[in-house]
């Protein structure tokens, strides 16, 4: 007998029939002799619909109210799932994040979990019932206000509960069969990975893949929670995410892509100490997270250089208007903003000990006639920026060049969103 935390994403509980299908799966897990705690996301696109509704009321909804609004989505799915399980003859109780003891800081909309005290969940499991918890939400005990953990936060709820309950495994169910060597939506020959390390999947998640959110993986790594990423639409084993096993780590785990980024370039920045510090101070004060940075050597004799960086396109206006306000102080000539870029990232824990990976990557792109605009690296990741319209072809070319293509049709996409 095991203690299993299962998390079902929005596309797995999109309508009443899906909720009943998930209920049957939960009941089967329970009847196989396991204790089961289930974490659910809001049904289908509920969260987006609630956000749309709020912005129809006001362009700038108060963040506290926004969090109260959004937590409603998960309350709907958790209670319906409890009813569906009950209808199958198994007792189930649903709990809000607050009732489940998910304690967070006070950062509305992107709260961090600071503690989990799941006594009501443990009691429910001890009584032999299924416990269901609303994902993506918690409570800030100082203000006694509900908070949300940021988009996709139900994964984090599931892993945090699994850690606090000492679960044997945290199963994350979505509409893909696991972690693939690339997004099956653009690389039909993508292969499912049987296992992957926290570090590699963290780089993949941080590089734009939607399969797991970075915070959830960080949490799992910190508390050593084994995570099984799998599909609720099939019975197949998915991908096990665990600690790195140096003997088994492949050189390349996969190719991730991200088309949600934009590039800002400041032209003719005076090439003197302190300018970069000031630029990125201003951007940070605007609350914008940047990703890649490139600064050229100044063209001979000009004493000026261009500085480019990438950021989430949704933060484009914040960053550029903050920089416009310090135009005179920084002394650049012009700002260029470009949101037609794509980012490709090649990830693999074995990369650090294998030379030639970058040459092969650049060679594959050059053979495909794709221009590289920016490059950045970490110990286990190589990322390049291309034109947005080249991104899919770039991912396919690199996937093939690193022999990642599968000869079978493995990649089935069951839903629409990757969640
Ligand atoms: N419902 C929330 C969202 O759509 C949380 C989640 O799905 O994990 O972002
Ligand atoms: Mg969702």
Short mmCIF file of C-alpha atoms and ligand atoms in Angstrom, two decimals:
data_model
loop_
_atom_site.label_atom_id
_atom_site.label_comp_id
_atom_site.label_asym_id
_atom_site.label_seq_id
_atom_site.Cartn_x
_atom_site.Cartn_y
_atom_site.Cartn_z
CA UNK A 1 0.00 0.00 0.00
CA UNK A 2 1.26 3.42 -0.93
CA UNK A 3 0.33 7.02 -0.28
CA UNK A 4 -0.20 8.61 -3.68
CA UNK A 5 -0.83 12.26 -4.48
CA UNK A 6 -2.47 12.66 -7.89
CA UNK A 7 -2.85 15.99 -9.65
CA UNK A 8 -5.25 16.44 -12.55
CA UNK A 9 -4.86 19.44 -14.82
CA UNK A 10 -7.62 21.56 -16.31
CA UNK A 11 -7.93 19.60 -19.56
CA UNK A 12 -8.41 16.37 -17.56
CA UNK A 13 -11.45 17.81 -15.73
CA UNK A 14 -12.81 20.00 -18.53
CA UNK A 15 -16.46 18.87 -18.29
CA UNK A 16 -18.78 16.63 -16.27
CA UNK A 17 -17.89 13.50 -18.24
CA UNK A 18 -14.16 14.16 -17.72
CA UNK A 19 -14.70 14.65 -13.99
CA UNK A 20 -16.43 11.26 -13.88
CA UNK A 21 -13.59 9.66 -15.82
CA UNK A 22 -11.06 11.09 -13.35
CA UNK A 23 -13.25 9.91 -10.46
CA UNK A 24 -13.14 6.35 -11.83
CA UNK A 25 -9.37 6.52 -12.01
CA UNK A 26 -9.09 7.83 -8.45
CA UNK A 27 -11.40 5.09 -7.23
CA UNK A 28 -9.36 2.43 -9.04
CA UNK A 29 -6.18 3.73 -7.37
CA UNK A 30 -7.92 3.70 -4.01
CA UNK A 31 -9.35 0.21 -4.49
CA UNK A 32 -5.91 -1.08 -5.41
CA UNK A 33 -5.16 -0.47 -1.73
CA UNK A 34 -3.57 2.99 -1.80
CA UNK A 35 -4.27 6.12 0.19
CA UNK A 36 -5.12 8.82 -2.34
CA UNK A 37 -4.94 12.59 -2.06
CA UNK A 38 -6.04 14.37 -5.25
CA UNK A 39 -5.15 17.91 -6.29
CA UNK A 40 -7.24 19.49 -9.05
CA UNK A 41 -6.93 22.47 -11.37
CA UNK A 42 -9.88 24.53 -12.51
CA UNK A 43 -12.02 22.97 -15.25
CA UNK A 44 -10.77 23.60 -18.79
CA UNK A 45 -10.18 27.29 -19.44
CA UNK A 46 -12.03 28.48 -16.33
CA UNK A 47 -9.08 30.48 -15.01
CA UNK A 48 -8.70 32.36 -18.31
CA UNK A 49 -12.43 32.99 -18.41
CA UNK A 50 -12.38 34.42 -14.88
CA UNK A 51 -9.47 36.68 -15.82
CA UNK A 52 -11.39 37.86 -18.91
CA UNK A 53 -14.43 38.60 -16.78
CA UNK A 54 -12.42 40.67 -14.32
CA UNK A 55 -10.81 42.72 -17.09
CA UNK A 56 -14.24 43.45 -18.50
CA UNK A 57 -15.06 45.05 -15.15
CA UNK A 58 -11.83 47.01 -14.77
CA UNK A 59 -8.52 47.22 -16.58
CA UNK A 60 -6.61 46.96 -13.31
CA UNK A 61 -8.43 44.67 -10.86
CA UNK A 62 -7.22 44.85 -7.23
CA UNK A 63 -4.88 41.93 -6.76
CA UNK A 64 -6.45 40.72 -3.55
CA UNK A 65 -9.85 40.44 -5.24
CA UNK A 66 -8.31 38.80 -8.27
CA UNK A 67 -6.95 36.02 -6.07
CA UNK A 68 -10.29 35.47 -4.38
CA UNK A 69 -11.91 35.30 -7.80
CA UNK A 70 -9.42 32.82 -9.26
CA UNK A 71 -9.53 30.44 -6.29
CA UNK A 72 -13.19 29.88 -7.19
CA UNK A 73 -12.18 27.87 -10.29
CA UNK A 74 -10.51 25.10 -8.29
CA UNK A 75 -13.35 25.02 -5.76
CA UNK A 76 -15.74 24.10 -8.54
CA UNK A 77 -13.65 21.19 -9.80
CA UNK A 78 -12.77 19.86 -6.32
CA UNK A 79 -16.35 19.66 -5.12
CA UNK A 80 -17.62 18.14 -8.37
CA UNK A 81 -14.89 15.52 -8.22
CA UNK A 82 -15.80 14.69 -4.62
CA UNK A 83 -19.42 14.21 -5.72
CA UNK A 84 -18.37 12.01 -8.64
CA UNK A 85 -16.22 9.81 -6.39
CA UNK A 86 -19.00 9.61 -3.84
CA UNK A 87 -21.38 8.51 -6.59
CA UNK A 88 -19.04 5.57 -7.22
CA UNK A 89 -19.45 4.48 -3.62
CA UNK A 90 -16.18 5.79 -2.18
CA UNK A 91 -16.20 8.56 0.39
CA UNK A 92 -14.36 11.72 -0.60
CA UNK A 93 -13.94 15.14 1.01
CA UNK A 94 -12.78 18.24 -0.78
CA UNK A 95 -10.75 21.03 0.83
CA UNK A 96 -9.68 24.51 -0.16
CA UNK A 97 -5.98 25.30 -0.08
CA UNK A 98 -6.54 27.07 3.21
CA UNK A 99 -8.28 24.06 4.76
CA UNK A 100 -5.51 21.82 3.50
CA UNK A 101 -2.94 23.93 5.35
CA UNK A 102 -1.18 25.48 2.36
CA UNK A 103 0.43 28.56 3.94
CA UNK A 104 1.92 31.18 1.63
CA UNK A 105 3.53 34.59 1.69
CA UNK A 106 1.41 37.64 0.87
CA UNK A 107 2.35 38.07 -2.80
CA UNK A 108 -1.06 37.96 -4.45
CA UNK A 109 -1.04 36.27 -7.84
CA UNK A 110 2.37 34.68 -7.38
CA UNK A 111 2.48 33.60 -3.74
CA UNK A 112 5.13 31.19 -2.55
CA UNK A 113 4.34 28.29 -0.28
CA UNK A 114 6.14 28.77 3.04
CA UNK A 115 4.65 25.86 4.97
CA UNK A 116 2.18 23.03 4.57
CA UNK A 117 0.30 21.75 7.62
CA UNK A 118 -2.05 19.15 6.16
CA UNK A 119 -3.60 17.75 9.36
CA UNK A 120 -7.10 17.68 7.90
CA UNK A 121 -5.81 15.78 4.90
CA UNK A 122 -3.99 13.22 7.06
CA UNK A 123 -7.13 12.74 9.17
CA UNK A 124 -9.25 12.24 6.08
CA UNK A 125 -6.83 9.66 4.68
CA UNK A 126 -6.63 7.91 8.07
CA UNK A 127 -10.41 7.58 8.05
CA UNK A 128 -10.06 5.74 4.75
CA UNK A 129 -11.50 8.52 2.59
CA UNK A 130 -10.16 10.16 -0.52
CA UNK A 131 -8.96 13.75 0.12
CA UNK A 132 -9.31 16.30 -2.66
CA UNK A 133 -7.52 19.62 -2.53
CA UNK A 134 -8.00 22.74 -4.62
CA UNK A 135 -4.73 23.41 -6.42
CA UNK A 136 -3.02 26.74 -7.02
CA UNK A 137 -4.20 28.38 -3.81
CA UNK A 138 -3.23 28.92 -0.21
CA UNK A 139 -3.67 31.33 2.63
CA UNK A 140 -1.48 34.08 3.95
CA UNK A 141 -1.92 33.69 7.68
CA UNK A 142 -0.78 37.21 8.56
CA UNK A 143 -3.51 38.90 6.54
CA UNK A 144 -5.77 35.83 6.69
CA UNK A 145 -6.33 36.29 2.95
CA UNK A 146 -6.45 33.66 0.25
CA UNK A 147 -3.65 33.77 -2.31
CA UNK A 148 -2.87 32.10 -5.63
CA UNK A 149 0.46 30.59 -6.61
CA UNK A 150 0.71 31.84 -10.21
CA UNK A 151 -0.45 30.21 -13.43
CA UNK A 152 -0.06 26.45 -13.46
CA UNK A 153 0.40 26.48 -9.69
CA UNK A 154 -1.58 23.30 -9.04
CA UNK A 155 1.53 21.27 -9.84
CA UNK A 156 3.29 23.04 -6.99
CA UNK A 157 0.38 22.38 -4.62
CA UNK A 158 0.56 18.67 -5.47
CA UNK A 159 4.30 18.38 -4.91
CA UNK A 160 4.14 20.44 -1.71
CA UNK A 161 1.39 18.22 -0.32
CA UNK A 162 3.28 15.10 -1.38
CA UNK A 163 6.33 16.38 0.51
CA UNK A 164 4.36 17.29 3.63
CA UNK A 165 2.43 14.01 3.67
CA UNK A 166 5.54 11.94 2.93
CA UNK A 167 3.84 10.47 -0.15
CA UNK A 168 5.53 7.68 -2.08
CA UNK A 169 4.91 9.42 -5.39
CA UNK A 170 3.30 12.52 -6.83
CA UNK A 171 1.53 11.72 -10.09
CA UNK A 172 0.96 14.73 -12.34
CA UNK A 173 -1.74 13.97 -14.90
CA UNK A 174 -2.10 16.13 -17.99
CA UNK A 175 -3.00 15.64 -21.63
CA UNK A 176 0.37 14.36 -22.79
CA UNK A 177 1.91 10.99 -21.94
CA UNK A 178 4.97 12.37 -20.18
CA UNK A 179 8.05 14.47 -20.78
CA UNK A 180 9.05 14.28 -24.43
CA UNK A 181 12.28 15.04 -26.23
CA UNK A 182 10.38 17.98 -27.80
CA UNK A 183 6.83 19.26 -27.92
CA UNK A 184 4.92 16.57 -29.87
CA UNK A 185 2.73 19.34 -31.28
CA UNK A 186 5.61 20.55 -33.40
CA UNK A 187 7.85 17.48 -33.54
CA UNK A 188 5.68 14.46 -34.34
CA UNK A 189 8.76 12.23 -34.01
CA UNK A 190 9.35 13.28 -30.38
CA UNK A 191 10.10 10.45 -27.97
CA UNK A 192 8.78 9.99 -24.46
CA UNK A 193 11.50 9.88 -21.81
CA UNK A 194 11.15 7.04 -19.30
CA UNK A 195 13.01 9.10 -16.73
CA UNK A 196 14.67 12.45 -16.34
CA UNK A 197 16.51 14.26 -13.54
CA UNK A 198 15.11 17.22 -11.62
CA UNK A 199 17.90 19.39 -13.00
CA UNK A 200 17.24 18.54 -16.64
CA UNK A 201 13.47 18.87 -16.38
CA UNK A 202 13.91 22.15 -14.55
CA UNK A 203 15.91 23.55 -17.47
CA UNK A 204 13.31 22.22 -19.90
CA UNK A 205 10.50 23.79 -17.89
CA UNK A 206 12.37 27.08 -17.55
CA UNK A 207 12.98 27.02 -21.31
CA UNK A 208 9.30 27.27 -22.12
CA UNK A 209 8.04 23.68 -22.14
CA UNK A 210 4.61 23.56 -20.54
CA UNK A 211 4.87 20.06 -19.16
CA UNK A 212 5.77 21.10 -15.59
CA UNK A 213 6.22 24.52 -14.07
CA UNK A 214 9.68 25.40 -12.72
CA UNK A 215 8.53 26.10 -9.16
CA UNK A 216 7.00 22.68 -8.83
CA UNK A 217 10.24 21.02 -9.96
CA UNK A 218 12.31 23.15 -7.58
CA UNK A 219 10.05 22.08 -4.76
CA UNK A 220 10.26 18.41 -5.75
CA UNK A 221 14.05 18.60 -5.95
CA UNK A 222 14.33 20.30 -2.58
CA UNK A 223 12.22 17.66 -0.83
CA UNK A 224 13.22 14.77 -3.07
CA UNK A 225 9.64 13.98 -4.11
CA UNK A 226 9.49 11.42 -6.94
CA UNK A 227 7.21 12.87 -9.63
CA UNK A 228 5.48 10.75 -12.26
CA UNK A 229 4.33 12.84 -15.23
CA UNK A 230 1.62 10.98 -17.15
CA UNK A 231 -1.59 11.30 -19.09
CA UNK A 232 -5.07 10.98 -17.65
CA UNK A 233 -6.22 9.94 -21.13
CA UNK A 234 -4.22 6.70 -21.20
CA UNK A 235 -3.00 4.03 -18.77
CA UNK A 236 0.58 4.19 -20.04
CA UNK A 237 3.51 4.83 -17.74
CA UNK A 238 4.77 8.35 -18.21
CA UNK A 239 8.09 9.92 -17.19
CA UNK A 240 9.65 9.54 -13.75
CA UNK A 241 11.39 12.67 -12.48
CA UNK A 242 13.95 11.90 -9.78
CA UNK A 243 17.47 12.71 -8.62
CA UNK A 244 20.19 12.63 -11.25
CA UNK A 245 21.72 9.25 -11.90
CA UNK A 246 25.09 10.08 -13.50
CA UNK A 247 25.42 6.59 -14.97
CA UNK A 248 22.19 6.83 -16.87
CA UNK A 249 21.91 10.46 -17.78
CA UNK A 250 21.70 10.90 -21.57
CA UNK A 251 23.85 13.60 -23.16
CA UNK A 252 20.76 15.34 -24.49
CA UNK A 253 17.36 15.09 -22.83
CA UNK A 254 15.46 17.22 -25.28
CA UNK A 255 14.78 20.40 -27.20
CA UNK A 256 12.46 22.99 -25.67
CA UNK A 257 11.03 26.04 -27.36
CA UNK A 258 9.46 29.27 -26.24
CA UNK A 259 7.63 31.72 -28.45
CA UNK A 260 6.43 33.96 -25.64
CA UNK A 261 9.57 36.07 -25.43
CA UNK A 262 10.52 39.43 -26.90
CA UNK A 263 13.81 41.22 -27.42
CA UNK A 264 14.71 44.73 -26.35
CA UNK A 265 17.80 46.42 -27.80
CA UNK A 266 19.29 49.66 -26.59
CA UNK A 267 21.38 51.18 -29.36
CA UNK A 268 24.55 53.22 -28.84
CA UNK A 269 24.89 52.82 -25.09
CA UNK A 270 28.05 54.65 -23.85
CA UNK A 271 30.68 51.94 -23.24
CA UNK A 272 31.61 53.00 -19.71
CA UNK A 273 31.31 51.31 -16.31
CA UNK A 274 27.89 51.37 -14.65
CA UNK A 275 25.62 51.49 -17.71
CA UNK A 276 24.67 47.81 -17.70
CA UNK A 277 24.12 47.95 -13.95
CA UNK A 278 21.77 50.90 -14.33
CA UNK A 279 19.85 49.41 -17.29
CA UNK A 280 19.11 46.17 -15.49
CA UNK A 281 18.37 47.96 -12.23
CA UNK A 282 15.65 49.94 -14.02
CA UNK A 283 14.25 46.79 -15.63
CA UNK A 284 14.27 44.93 -12.31
CA UNK A 285 12.52 47.83 -10.57
CA UNK A 286 9.79 47.53 -13.20
CA UNK A 287 9.30 43.98 -11.91
CA UNK A 288 10.44 42.36 -15.16
CA UNK A 289 12.42 39.12 -15.23
CA UNK A 290 14.94 39.03 -18.01
CA UNK A 291 16.45 35.98 -19.62
CA UNK A 292 19.30 36.34 -22.12
CA UNK A 293 21.60 39.35 -22.33
CA UNK A 294 24.00 40.21 -25.13
CA UNK A 295 26.39 43.15 -25.20
CA UNK A 296 28.70 43.68 -28.14
CA UNK A 297 32.20 45.08 -28.01
CA UNK A 298 31.97 48.68 -29.10
CA UNK A 299 32.79 49.33 -32.73
CA UNK A 300 36.32 50.72 -32.89
CA UNK A 301 36.52 54.30 -31.83
CA UNK A 302 32.84 54.96 -31.22
CA UNK A 303 32.83 54.28 -27.48
CA UNK A 304 29.26 53.04 -27.92
CA UNK A 305 27.79 49.59 -27.78
CA UNK A 306 24.41 47.88 -28.27
CA UNK A 307 22.80 45.97 -25.40
CA UNK A 308 20.07 43.41 -26.11
CA UNK A 309 18.08 41.30 -23.70
CA UNK A 310 15.07 39.02 -23.84
CA UNK A 311 12.05 39.10 -21.57
CA UNK A 312 8.50 37.73 -21.50
CA UNK A 313 6.60 39.60 -24.24
CA UNK A 314 3.79 40.30 -21.76
CA UNK A 315 6.21 42.58 -19.88
CA UNK A 316 7.36 44.45 -23.00
CA UNK A 317 5.60 47.73 -22.29
CA UNK A 318 6.67 47.82 -18.64
CA UNK A 319 10.32 47.37 -19.56
CA UNK A 320 10.45 49.78 -22.49
CA UNK A 321 8.56 52.55 -20.76
CA UNK A 322 10.78 52.25 -17.66
CA UNK A 323 13.85 52.53 -19.92
CA UNK A 324 12.39 55.48 -21.81
CA UNK A 325 12.16 57.37 -18.54
CA UNK A 326 15.94 57.11 -18.08
CA UNK A 327 16.78 57.81 -21.72
CA UNK A 328 18.88 60.90 -20.98
CA UNK A 329 20.55 59.42 -17.92
CA UNK A 330 21.70 56.24 -19.71
CA UNK A 331 22.45 58.04 -22.93
CA UNK A 332 21.46 55.41 -25.50
CA UNK A 333 20.24 56.64 -28.90
CA UNK A 334 17.19 54.44 -29.47
CA UNK A 335 15.19 51.46 -28.16
CA UNK A 336 14.21 48.65 -30.51
CA UNK A 337 11.47 46.26 -29.49
CA UNK A 338 10.98 42.98 -31.31
CA UNK A 339 8.41 40.40 -30.32
CA UNK A 340 8.81 38.22 -33.40
CA UNK A 341 11.50 36.06 -31.87
CA UNK A 342 11.60 32.44 -30.80
CA UNK A 343 13.90 30.69 -28.36
CA UNK A 344 15.18 27.15 -28.78
CA UNK A 345 16.92 25.38 -25.90
CA UNK A 346 18.85 22.16 -26.03
CA UNK A 347 18.99 20.55 -22.58
CA UNK A 348 20.97 17.63 -21.24
CA UNK A 349 22.85 16.85 -18.05
CA UNK A 350 25.51 14.97 -20.01
CA UNK A 351 26.28 18.07 -22.06
CA UNK A 352 28.75 19.39 -19.51
CA UNK A 353 31.17 16.54 -20.17
CA UNK A 354 30.73 16.22 -23.94
CA UNK A 355 32.48 18.62 -26.27
CA UNK A 356 31.04 19.44 -29.67
CA UNK A 357 27.43 19.92 -28.66
CA UNK A 358 27.32 23.58 -29.65
CA UNK A 359 29.07 22.97 -32.97
CA UNK A 360 26.49 20.32 -33.81
CA UNK A 361 23.62 22.61 -32.80
CA UNK A 362 24.87 25.55 -34.86
CA UNK A 363 25.61 23.21 -37.79
CA UNK A 364 22.05 21.87 -37.76
CA UNK A 365 20.62 25.39 -37.82
CA UNK A 366 22.94 26.49 -40.57
CA UNK A 367 22.02 23.44 -42.69
CA UNK A 368 18.37 24.41 -42.23
CA UNK A 369 19.17 27.97 -43.31
CA UNK A 370 18.17 29.44 -39.96
CA UNK A 371 19.89 32.51 -38.61
CA UNK A 372 20.92 32.70 -34.94
CA UNK A 373 20.38 36.08 -33.27
CA UNK A 374 21.46 35.43 -29.70
CA UNK A 375 23.12 32.60 -27.80
CA UNK A 376 23.25 31.77 -24.12
CA UNK A 377 24.44 28.76 -22.19
CA UNK A 378 24.28 27.17 -18.78
CA UNK A 379 26.05 24.04 -17.61
CA UNK A 380 23.36 21.81 -19.04
CA UNK A 381 21.56 24.07 -21.54
CA UNK A 382 22.32 25.84 -24.82
CA UNK A 383 19.77 28.39 -26.00
CA UNK A 384 19.51 30.36 -29.21
CA UNK A 385 17.14 33.05 -30.39
CA UNK A 386 15.78 32.83 -33.94
CA UNK A 387 13.05 34.57 -35.93
CA UNK A 388 9.65 33.41 -34.59
CA UNK A 389 8.64 32.01 -37.95
CA UNK A 390 11.77 29.81 -38.04
CA UNK A 391 11.31 28.34 -34.58
CA UNK A 392 9.36 25.17 -35.41
CA UNK A 393 11.70 24.26 -38.27
CA UNK A 394 14.67 24.94 -36.00
CA UNK A 395 13.35 22.62 -33.30
CA UNK A 396 12.77 19.84 -35.83
CA UNK A 397 16.22 20.26 -37.37
CA UNK A 398 17.98 20.15 -34.00
CA UNK A 399 15.87 17.21 -32.82
CA UNK A 400 16.96 15.24 -35.89
CA UNK A 401 20.59 16.34 -35.66
CA UNK A 402 20.88 14.96 -32.13
CA UNK A 403 19.33 11.63 -33.15
CA UNK A 404 16.30 12.18 -30.97
CA UNK A 405 13.70 11.26 -33.61
CA UNK A 406 11.67 8.17 -32.85
CA UNK A 407 10.82 5.75 -35.62
CA UNK A 408 7.48 4.93 -34.02
CA UNK A 409 4.49 7.17 -33.64
CA UNK A 410 4.66 7.58 -29.90
CA UNK A 411 3.52 11.08 -29.34
CA UNK A 412 -0.22 11.30 -28.86
CA UNK A 413 -1.66 14.68 -28.01
CA UNK A 414 -4.96 14.17 -26.23
CA UNK A 415 -5.97 17.68 -25.31
CA UNK A 416 -5.25 21.09 -26.58
CA UNK A 417 -3.16 23.01 -24.15
CA UNK A 418 -0.31 20.89 -22.88
CA UNK A 419 -1.69 21.06 -19.35
N1 LIG B 1 -6.07 26.96 -12.80
C1 LIG B 1 -4.78 27.57 -12.68
C2 LIG B 1 -4.27 27.98 -14.04
O1 LIG B 1 -4.93 27.75 -15.05
C3 LIG B 1 -3.80 26.69 -11.98
C4 LIG B 1 -3.43 25.42 -12.70
O2 LIG B 1 -4.03 25.08 -13.72
O3 LIG B 1 -2.52 24.74 -12.24
O4 LIG B 1 -3.21 28.53 -14.12
MG1 LIG B 2 -5.24 25.48 -15.87
#
